[in-house]
């Protein structure tokens, strides 16, 4: 029988993939790839694009693709058996890619193409692919001696194991925690759907009462709406001590993994002659030096902190007057923010949900994408998925040519990694037989699922922003015209610019015309009324200082952490965050808080020394959105088309600053972001 993971299908047959398929499929591919590479190198005296780079691009893509399926299922449907096989095979994949980038003959062959007269005849994109390979050879230690190369490889292996373990600990610690409440009075203030869900969860476990969990929709509801201050404190404490020495369960403490990981990263940077991991990571970013990054962050701190302090004052006055509180604690801020928002603008996030049934929001989003970018999106029925709630869509350009497809898996459930992301399922690539494979993406989120009495899930405005954000990534990925994965948006775009397309899309969530397209009340069928729209719009920057000072704290902490050369133990990490907080803290943070132990972006994802990318990309997106506004209307097609052609379509084919200059005619302005925040 054919291994379904090895089989070539238009769409992967997720339901047929079994843990025992992983190793044989991946091993076979790796072996075949190794053999082909040796053949490519043996057969050729004069290396060319056609006889080396093009086949190489294809064979690495096949492995990335199959391994991608395995990783994807590990993130959205984590079972012990799947995890075990994933972990076992992961290192083989890491090894293959390190060997590839440390392969001396391959490097020489690639160099020989670059210095041959043929090179000039290659297209700009082909040249860029070769340049990227050469850069990656250097960043993987091609010039190191044999021993050091081995060291480098061992470090990368350890790093991928470490990151994987970190994120498993977060998932397990989250899944393990629950709080069973038997007195309904303790749950006052919580939205009805949260109560229903909590009751369903308890019933599923054969318990009576309400089972509260730390998956994001439940946590968010408790911290934002529970009137019971003690309950808020309890969940805050549980959430901010997950996977740490401070949590009741010590099984998943990430502390020592974090220390080990920082040491590994520093050793990697040092081997390659960089002073810190931060410096090493900037080689592929838009901002080029640690000083540039810190200057950028420092430029924001003063105005943002000033605003944050005003925000706190506002909350304090409100808390004293309404609740007789003489002090605000971190488990009060979300709650008070919601209550103050309700008082000032006379609406609540929860009330807005009734205007946002899933299907209408999604159709509205597609219509907005159509108005701007002339793309059409259609749902596909009857396909193989990893969960019953997954949907699949096709995206077409204005000539009705298929651009690509994407899955949507939007709702929280056990054994699914938290957060939201857009991932690659298949790349756009020119295949060896010259056919073109169109891309496929995954949009994954952890929204509040539909409860029994709802026809479909109702989204909050925050969830809609997340949906637009991930759709922005998806659009970038699918509309890129690049046919070589090395210069696709995923691999070729500077990490600190990667959030531009996603954050740009968020802007439309606040526009009247767009809000009317995505809203339809579940009973009256009416769109969001104008007065609610204007209230929602005027609340956009409500307490923005408080929100943004947190983003700054995360960004500075991450960057400082990766600038260090001497992380001795966990205490050093704690000291760094404490030091950062001297500049960013506006409400005292309790000593038990270990948010860093679940900071998966930097310890499990790709944002190490790059969390600032969110803020930097926000500069780019605010500056880009101003371009629309300068044209006096936010659906301006000329700007949208220009953005499509100069930013999205070229993917990673050029330095991002060059793309941006082409689009905007000048470099980005930090002022645009401060203006957007109303500062
Ligand atoms: Zn993003």
XYZ file of C-alpha atoms and ligand atoms in Angstrom:
680
model
C 0.000 0.000 0.000
C 1.201 3.485 -0.806
C 2.101 5.583 2.194
C -0.497 8.409 2.045
C 2.114 10.879 3.212
C 4.343 9.951 0.266
C 1.515 10.021 -2.251
C 1.170 13.030 -4.519
C -2.293 14.511 -4.164
C -3.729 17.806 -5.217
C -4.863 18.298 -1.621
C -3.235 16.378 1.227
C -5.372 13.514 2.568
C -5.092 14.546 6.198
C -7.588 12.001 7.482
C -5.453 9.152 6.159
C -2.185 10.249 7.746
C -1.240 7.952 10.625
C 1.704 8.351 13.017
C 3.387 5.297 11.529
C 3.493 6.985 8.108
C 5.730 9.819 9.257
C 9.096 8.172 9.565
C 9.060 6.047 6.394
C 7.787 8.914 4.237
C 10.209 11.511 5.529
C 13.184 9.165 5.662
C 12.610 8.022 2.107
C 12.440 11.608 0.897
C 15.569 12.633 2.733
C 17.490 9.682 1.339
C 16.247 10.353 -2.160
C 17.163 14.035 -1.816
C 20.670 13.224 -0.613
C 21.169 10.895 -3.538
C 19.879 13.403 -6.069
C 22.131 16.136 -4.723
C 25.163 13.888 -5.092
C 24.082 13.041 -8.643
C 23.571 16.689 -9.523
C 27.050 17.444 -8.299
C 28.654 14.394 -9.901
C 27.134 14.732 -13.330
C 27.958 18.332 -13.916
C 31.182 19.947 -14.810
C 29.679 23.316 -15.567
C 26.905 24.142 -13.196
C 23.915 26.129 -14.312
C 20.560 27.274 -13.064
C 18.856 24.433 -14.929
C 21.101 21.621 -13.860
C 21.576 22.609 -10.240
C 19.575 25.426 -8.657
C 16.228 24.621 -10.220
C 16.238 20.917 -9.245
C 17.569 21.817 -5.808
C 14.751 24.265 -5.256
C 12.295 21.512 -6.154
C 13.689 18.750 -4.021
C 13.961 20.883 -0.893
C 10.424 22.094 -1.439
C 9.026 18.566 -1.551
C 10.583 17.776 1.802
C 9.460 21.087 3.337
C 5.965 20.392 2.064
C 5.600 16.861 3.467
C 7.241 17.810 6.735
C 4.953 20.836 6.797
C 1.894 18.535 6.854
C 3.355 16.714 9.850
C 4.137 19.934 11.722
C 0.735 21.350 10.924
C -1.095 18.359 12.400
C 1.153 18.515 15.416
C -0.070 22.063 15.999
C -3.781 21.613 15.343
C -4.382 18.008 16.385
C -1.735 17.032 18.879
C -2.102 13.390 19.957
C 0.528 11.533 22.027
C 1.253 9.125 19.152
C 1.573 11.842 16.527
C 3.733 13.959 18.824
C 6.055 11.047 19.556
C 6.699 10.360 15.873
C 6.942 14.057 15.038
C 9.601 14.529 17.717
C 11.541 11.487 16.598
C 11.689 12.503 12.961
C 12.118 16.256 13.482
C 15.867 16.000 13.988
C 16.350 14.108 10.739
C 14.791 17.040 8.897
C 16.865 19.610 10.781
C 19.983 17.590 9.993
C 19.193 17.411 6.322
C 18.842 21.166 5.996
C 21.977 21.913 8.013
C 23.969 19.466 5.899
C 22.602 21.057 2.776
C 23.698 24.517 3.865
C 27.079 23.270 4.974
C 27.744 21.225 1.853
C 31.168 22.406 0.562
C 30.782 21.101 -3.018
C 27.323 22.519 -3.313
C 28.589 25.860 -2.093
C 31.444 25.832 -4.598
C 29.058 24.860 -7.367
C 26.729 27.718 -6.446
C 29.643 30.159 -6.337
C 30.785 28.982 -9.759
C 27.365 29.834 -11.194
C 27.514 33.276 -9.659
C 30.896 33.974 -11.228
C 30.106 32.437 -14.615
C 29.227 34.581 -17.656
C 25.849 32.800 -17.673
C 24.893 34.508 -14.428
C 24.282 37.821 -16.172
C 21.725 36.133 -18.417
C 19.608 34.869 -15.517
C 16.458 36.698 -14.502
C 16.533 39.043 -11.488
C 14.550 36.483 -9.521
C 16.899 33.640 -10.355
C 19.862 35.777 -9.334
C 18.169 36.578 -6.049
C 17.564 32.866 -5.373
C 21.273 32.184 -5.841
C 22.237 35.144 -3.661
C 19.928 33.849 -0.931
C 21.509 30.415 -1.090
C 24.968 31.937 -0.781
C 23.878 34.077 2.168
C 22.317 31.063 3.893
C 25.473 29.022 3.366
C 27.360 31.710 5.264
C 24.750 31.932 8.015
C 24.971 28.167 8.431
C 28.714 28.129 8.910
C 29.980 27.077 5.482
C 33.370 28.620 6.211
C 33.825 26.797 9.530
C 36.199 23.869 9.873
C 34.840 20.353 10.171
C 34.655 20.247 13.970
C 32.930 23.579 14.225
C 30.492 22.611 11.503
C 29.570 19.582 13.590
C 29.189 21.836 16.608
C 26.919 24.152 14.656
C 24.783 21.250 13.512
C 24.505 19.869 17.037
C 23.461 23.304 18.292
C 20.718 23.598 15.694
C 19.460 20.133 16.587
C 19.339 21.064 20.248
C 17.614 24.307 19.400
C 14.812 22.671 17.465
C 14.287 20.077 20.204
C 14.266 22.797 22.805
C 11.733 24.961 20.955
C 9.491 21.995 20.374
C 9.604 20.999 24.049
C 8.886 24.591 25.098
C 5.712 24.725 23.095
C 4.604 21.258 24.226
C 4.988 22.363 27.838
C 2.817 25.401 27.188
C 0.162 23.287 25.503
C 0.179 20.601 28.208
C 0.179 23.073 31.080
C -2.753 24.904 29.478
C -4.699 21.721 28.776
C -4.075 20.451 32.299
C -5.473 23.436 34.177
C -9.139 23.757 35.033
C -11.265 25.252 37.741
C -14.557 23.643 38.645
C -17.104 26.106 40.003
C -20.304 24.796 41.533
C -21.939 28.019 42.679
C -23.302 30.014 39.775
C -23.154 33.222 41.822
C -19.357 33.155 41.589
C -19.604 33.448 37.824
C -21.541 36.683 37.693
C -20.655 38.931 34.808
C -19.480 36.174 32.447
C -21.078 36.113 28.985
C -23.783 33.485 28.531
C -21.825 31.595 25.891
C -18.852 31.235 28.264
C -21.175 29.766 30.890
C -22.723 27.389 28.371
C -19.328 26.276 27.151
C -18.067 25.790 30.725
C -21.113 23.712 31.540
C -20.658 21.609 28.392
C -17.015 21.049 29.336
C -17.980 19.897 32.836
C -20.615 17.531 31.467
C -18.122 16.053 29.019
C -15.919 15.182 31.991
C -18.824 13.799 34.032
C -18.670 16.726 36.435
C -21.421 19.010 37.666
C -20.968 22.743 37.603
C -18.882 24.924 35.359
C -15.450 23.871 34.205
C -13.304 26.908 33.433
C -10.160 26.476 31.365
C -7.237 28.554 30.152
C -7.871 28.254 26.436
C -7.899 31.785 25.134
C -11.653 32.423 24.692
C -12.340 31.209 28.238
C -9.418 33.037 29.818
C -10.252 36.214 27.956
C -13.882 36.085 29.100
C -12.916 35.501 32.730
C -10.314 38.227 32.930
C -12.530 40.713 31.070
C -15.959 40.063 32.549
C -15.929 38.128 35.854
C -17.313 40.435 38.548
C -15.696 38.269 41.200
C -12.318 39.851 41.818
C -10.911 36.774 43.574
C -11.817 34.628 40.572
C -10.079 37.072 38.255
C -7.017 36.973 40.449
C -7.020 33.192 40.486
C -7.148 32.846 36.705
C -4.657 35.659 36.197
C -2.258 33.907 38.520
C -2.807 30.554 36.826
C -2.351 32.075 33.364
C 0.763 34.104 34.108
C 2.479 31.265 35.943
C 1.813 28.545 33.352
C 4.829 26.360 32.658
C 6.863 27.992 35.414
C 8.309 27.439 38.878
C 5.378 29.425 40.271
C 2.606 27.160 39.037
C 1.183 24.438 41.249
C 2.140 21.781 38.711
C 5.892 21.824 38.220
C 5.902 19.225 35.440
C 6.036 21.753 32.651
C 8.368 24.407 34.007
C 10.058 25.991 30.990
C 12.694 27.819 33.081
C 15.705 25.618 32.425
C 14.758 25.163 28.765
C 14.793 28.941 28.350
C 18.253 29.273 29.875
C 19.525 26.438 27.724
C 17.939 27.920 24.615
C 19.496 31.340 25.131
C 22.887 29.714 25.602
C 22.435 27.700 22.414
C 21.446 30.762 20.411
C 24.380 32.726 21.700
C 26.751 29.880 20.872
C 25.363 29.789 17.310
C 25.973 33.503 16.875
C 29.432 33.276 18.408
C 30.499 30.414 16.150
C 29.725 32.600 13.162
C 31.556 35.595 14.570
C 28.614 37.670 15.752
C 28.591 39.369 19.141
C 25.061 38.276 19.946
C 22.120 36.343 18.602
C 20.352 39.651 18.019
C 23.129 40.785 15.679
C 23.088 37.454 13.849
C 19.349 37.598 13.362
C 19.428 41.127 11.931
C 21.370 39.988 8.870
C 18.072 39.049 7.234
C 16.033 41.940 8.585
C 15.126 45.423 7.407
C 16.640 47.136 10.437
C 20.314 46.323 10.277
C 21.912 46.973 13.669
C 20.908 46.529 17.330
C 21.301 50.276 17.697
C 18.763 50.914 14.959
C 16.274 48.595 16.668
C 16.788 50.059 20.139
C 16.597 53.620 18.820
C 13.327 52.795 17.141
C 11.862 51.257 20.309
C 13.167 54.087 22.472
C 11.595 56.636 20.165
C 8.226 55.080 20.987
C 8.661 54.556 24.732
C 8.326 58.157 25.921
C 5.108 59.124 24.127
C 3.561 55.698 24.742
C 4.431 55.660 28.434
C 3.086 59.174 28.906
C -0.190 58.041 27.384
C -0.196 54.804 29.399
C 0.170 56.727 32.653
C -2.792 58.901 31.695
C -4.744 55.733 30.915
C -3.961 54.303 34.340
C -5.073 57.506 36.004
C -8.352 57.335 34.148
C -8.872 53.733 35.221
C -7.946 54.539 38.828
C -10.477 57.325 39.035
C -13.128 55.084 37.552
C -12.251 52.172 39.871
C -12.363 54.385 42.944
C -15.646 55.985 42.038
C -17.487 52.938 40.825
C -15.979 50.102 42.870
C -14.367 51.893 45.795
C -10.969 50.416 44.871
C -7.960 52.318 46.124
C -5.535 50.316 43.992
C -5.663 48.656 40.585
C -4.161 45.217 40.195
C -3.200 43.627 36.856
C -6.252 41.312 37.075
C -8.449 44.407 37.172
C -7.256 46.248 34.090
C -9.085 44.252 31.396
C -12.237 44.191 33.491
C -12.161 47.892 34.260
C -11.314 48.685 30.654
C -14.430 46.822 29.494
C -16.624 48.524 32.083
C -15.261 51.975 31.364
C -15.627 51.350 27.647
C -19.250 50.404 28.203
C -19.846 53.521 30.242
C -18.112 55.903 27.854
C -19.304 54.482 24.571
C -22.384 52.637 25.658
C -21.652 49.298 23.985
C -19.782 46.135 24.862
C -17.665 43.739 22.816
C -20.090 40.971 23.711
C -23.130 42.844 22.491
C -21.411 43.405 19.146
C -21.050 39.655 18.588
C -24.722 39.425 17.605
C -23.890 41.500 14.547
C -21.085 39.240 13.479
C -22.179 35.711 12.571
C -19.246 33.821 11.110
C -20.551 33.270 7.583
C -21.477 36.894 7.118
C -18.149 38.171 8.406
C -16.232 35.826 6.128
C -18.289 36.742 3.069
C -17.882 40.411 3.923
C -14.144 40.008 4.230
C -14.040 38.374 0.797
C -16.085 41.209 -0.651
C -13.681 43.760 0.799
C -10.776 41.838 -0.703
C -12.624 41.910 -4.002
C -13.256 45.650 -3.888
C -9.614 46.332 -3.185
C -7.707 43.698 -5.064
C -10.231 42.421 -7.617
C -9.868 38.864 -6.332
C -12.750 36.431 -5.992
C -12.978 33.761 -3.314
C -15.190 30.700 -3.444
C -15.791 27.986 -0.894
C -14.904 24.399 -1.816
C -17.054 21.594 -0.472
C -16.168 17.931 0.001
C -12.508 17.795 0.767
C -10.387 15.921 3.226
C -9.677 17.789 6.488
C -8.156 17.208 9.928
C -11.256 18.405 11.759
C -14.910 18.798 10.903
C -14.915 22.575 11.384
C -12.226 23.209 8.761
C -13.200 25.076 5.603
C -11.458 25.397 2.278
C -11.513 28.290 -0.203
C -10.225 29.057 -3.682
C -8.880 32.482 -4.610
C -9.089 33.751 -8.214
C -7.641 36.835 -9.879
C -9.685 39.241 -11.979
C -9.290 37.036 -15.039
C -10.736 34.158 -13.004
C -7.411 32.352 -12.938
C -6.882 30.271 -9.815
C -4.284 32.023 -7.644
C -4.334 29.543 -4.790
C -6.352 27.997 -1.994
C -6.520 28.240 1.771
C -7.918 26.300 4.701
C -9.588 28.004 7.647
C -9.587 26.379 11.081
C -10.885 29.101 13.355
C -12.049 27.694 16.676
C -10.389 26.796 19.965
C -10.429 23.154 21.053
C -8.267 20.899 23.215
C -4.950 19.692 21.760
C -4.685 22.687 19.461
C -1.873 25.211 19.925
C -3.074 28.579 21.162
C -2.852 31.794 19.165
C -3.552 32.497 15.526
C -1.318 32.085 12.531
C -1.153 31.651 8.781
C 0.991 28.754 7.622
C 2.207 27.238 4.375
C 0.639 24.034 3.126
C 2.013 24.123 -0.427
C 4.234 26.700 -2.098
C 3.798 28.303 -5.465
C 6.526 26.589 -7.444
C 7.537 25.766 -10.945
C 7.827 21.979 -10.974
C 10.511 20.002 -12.770
C 8.111 19.262 -15.625
C 7.575 23.048 -15.981
C 4.036 22.881 -14.606
C 3.065 25.452 -12.024
C 1.866 24.393 -8.567
C -0.483 26.967 -7.066
C -0.045 27.708 -3.369
C -2.178 26.535 -0.430
C -2.208 28.220 2.986
C -3.637 27.474 6.420
C -5.397 30.124 8.472
C -5.596 28.914 12.069
C -7.110 30.704 15.065
C -8.563 30.027 18.496
C -11.891 31.826 18.414
C -14.769 31.132 20.727
C -16.596 28.164 19.163
C -20.309 27.988 18.463
C -22.377 26.831 21.432
C -25.311 24.419 21.138
C -28.048 27.033 20.829
C -26.279 29.072 18.152
C -26.719 28.387 14.463
C -23.167 29.457 13.861
C -20.334 31.019 15.816
C -20.607 34.720 16.605
C -17.362 36.639 16.368
C -16.158 39.467 18.546
C -14.631 42.532 16.952
C -11.249 41.459 18.334
C -11.600 38.088 16.663
C -12.527 39.812 13.414
C -9.337 41.864 13.628
C -7.408 38.619 14.047
C -9.211 37.096 11.069
C -8.379 40.088 8.866
C -4.798 39.965 10.096
C -4.282 36.322 9.180
C -6.096 36.844 5.906
C -3.559 39.590 5.132
C -0.724 37.072 5.512
C -2.653 34.615 3.382
C -3.201 37.195 0.650
C 0.513 38.014 0.614
C 1.404 34.362 0.343
C -1.128 33.518 -2.352
C -0.851 36.620 -4.523
C 2.935 36.559 -4.702
C 3.978 35.820 -8.265
C 7.244 34.188 -7.255
C 7.648 30.647 -8.496
C 10.776 29.801 -6.475
C 10.149 29.110 -2.771
C 13.463 30.728 -1.737
C 11.996 34.104 -2.640
C 8.411 33.439 -1.609
C 6.924 35.799 1.013
C 7.531 33.094 3.606
C 11.216 32.635 2.995
C 12.354 35.724 1.215
C 10.742 38.667 2.995
C 12.596 40.307 5.905
C 11.062 39.113 9.131
C 10.497 42.627 10.429
C 8.386 43.481 7.377
C 6.352 40.299 7.299
C 3.564 41.808 9.410
C 2.882 44.663 6.990
C 0.283 42.884 4.840
C -1.450 41.430 7.890
C -1.569 44.577 9.974
C -2.610 46.626 6.981
C -5.744 44.479 6.548
C -6.757 45.208 10.149
C -7.424 48.829 9.237
C -10.558 47.941 7.289
C -12.114 46.446 10.433
C -12.649 50.015 11.582
C -14.121 51.526 8.436
C -17.810 52.251 8.119
C -18.221 50.836 4.663
C -16.371 47.658 5.594
C -18.203 47.218 8.894
C -21.497 47.379 7.070
C -20.337 44.661 4.726
C -19.309 42.263 7.470
C -22.184 42.779 9.924
C -25.712 41.409 10.023
C -27.621 41.097 13.273
C -28.710 37.501 13.896
C -32.284 38.526 14.640
C -32.987 41.760 12.797
C -30.610 40.985 9.891
C -29.608 44.656 9.994
C -26.010 45.775 9.603
C -24.242 47.509 12.459
C -26.087 50.825 12.925
C -24.199 54.036 12.210
C -24.167 55.205 15.817
C -22.583 51.933 16.951
C -20.072 52.199 14.133
C -19.085 55.668 15.162
C -18.822 54.593 18.805
C -16.705 51.611 17.808
C -14.474 53.844 15.699
C -14.011 56.389 18.421
C -13.099 53.589 20.836
C -10.299 52.386 18.569
C -7.542 54.107 20.499
C -9.252 53.740 23.859
C -6.511 53.159 26.471
C -4.076 52.581 23.609
C -1.185 53.600 25.858
C -1.794 50.621 28.139
C -1.972 48.187 25.243
C 1.079 49.517 23.450
C 3.327 49.821 26.470
C 2.911 46.058 26.842
C 3.954 45.517 23.238
C 6.979 47.689 23.921
C 7.799 45.731 27.065
C 7.708 42.455 25.109
C 9.769 43.921 22.274
C 12.485 45.434 24.451
C 12.642 42.352 26.677
C 13.017 40.050 23.686
C 15.700 42.192 22.110
C 17.683 42.760 25.325
C 17.503 39.058 26.061
C 19.051 38.181 22.714
C 21.724 40.837 23.028
C 23.073 39.169 26.173
C 26.144 37.028 25.993
C 25.970 35.711 29.503
C 22.727 34.113 30.568
C 23.768 32.104 33.618
C 20.474 30.963 35.038
C 16.820 31.765 35.200
C 17.457 34.630 37.585
C 19.355 36.483 34.849
C 16.250 36.306 32.646
C 14.058 37.570 35.453
C 16.500 40.418 36.113
C 16.345 41.465 32.461
C 12.568 41.632 32.442
C 12.601 43.500 35.764
C 15.059 46.001 34.336
C 12.942 46.506 31.225
C 9.933 47.121 33.424
C 11.664 50.029 35.142
C 10.947 51.843 31.884
C 7.676 50.299 30.853
C 5.714 49.386 33.968
C 2.681 51.519 34.692
C 0.831 49.118 37.012
C 2.944 47.062 39.457
C 3.329 43.484 38.240
C 3.249 40.787 40.941
C 6.457 38.917 41.630
C 4.828 35.590 40.736
C 4.233 36.712 37.134
C 6.202 34.498 34.722
C 4.643 35.528 31.428
C 8.032 34.920 29.779
C 7.637 31.166 30.365
C 4.859 31.039 27.775
C 6.362 33.630 25.418
C 6.135 31.161 22.539
C 6.717 33.785 19.867
C 10.369 34.025 20.845
C 11.023 30.657 22.496
C 9.091 28.380 20.144
C 8.406 30.480 17.053
C 10.537 32.605 14.772
C 10.351 35.941 16.563
C 13.545 35.691 18.647
C 15.176 39.140 18.601
C 12.322 40.002 16.280
C 9.268 40.651 18.400
C 9.803 44.317 17.570
C 8.725 43.321 14.043
C 5.113 43.833 15.064
C 5.807 47.457 15.908
C 8.091 48.077 12.965
C 5.597 46.500 10.577
C 2.965 48.648 12.197
C 4.949 51.695 11.133
C 4.929 50.310 7.594
C 1.226 49.524 7.695
C 0.203 52.877 9.219
C 2.295 54.643 6.601
C 0.777 52.481 3.864
C -2.758 53.040 5.086
C -2.155 56.785 5.076
C -1.562 56.432 1.366
C -5.141 55.171 1.021
C -6.420 57.967 3.210
C -4.501 60.592 1.257
C -6.515 59.466 -1.737
C -9.489 60.347 0.449
C -11.075 56.952 0.295
C -10.071 53.683 1.888
C -11.217 51.521 -0.999
C -9.021 53.361 -3.456
C -8.266 50.829 -6.144
C -5.311 52.625 -7.643
C -3.455 52.487 -4.317
C -4.633 48.907 -3.715
C -3.379 47.841 -7.143
C -0.116 49.655 -6.684
C 0.330 47.943 -3.317
C -0.522 44.595 -4.919
C 2.022 45.051 -7.718
C 4.864 46.598 -5.733
C 4.599 44.855 -2.350
C 2.555 41.648 -2.540
C 3.340 40.222 -5.954
C 7.146 40.583 -5.787
C 7.267 38.538 -2.543
C 10.877 38.219 -1.456
C 12.450 38.975 -4.823
C 14.043 42.228 -3.633
C 15.189 43.877 -0.407
C 12.037 44.978 1.339
C 13.135 48.604 1.624
C 13.472 48.713 -2.163
C 9.947 47.376 -2.591
C 8.672 49.920 -0.133
C 10.444 52.799 -1.857
C 8.902 51.736 -5.106
C 5.460 51.653 -3.544
C 5.577 54.799 -1.443
C 8.236 56.822 -3.245
C 10.009 57.483 0.071
C 11.091 55.605 3.221
C 8.493 54.804 5.945
C 7.771 57.399 8.635
C 7.612 56.416 12.331
C 5.412 59.454 12.858
C 2.640 57.695 10.925
C 2.339 55.124 13.680
C 2.210 57.659 16.513
C -0.433 59.561 14.571
C -2.414 56.384 14.054
C -2.397 55.863 17.804
C -3.503 59.457 18.305
C -0.250 60.395 20.080
Zn 0.927 38.132 11.885
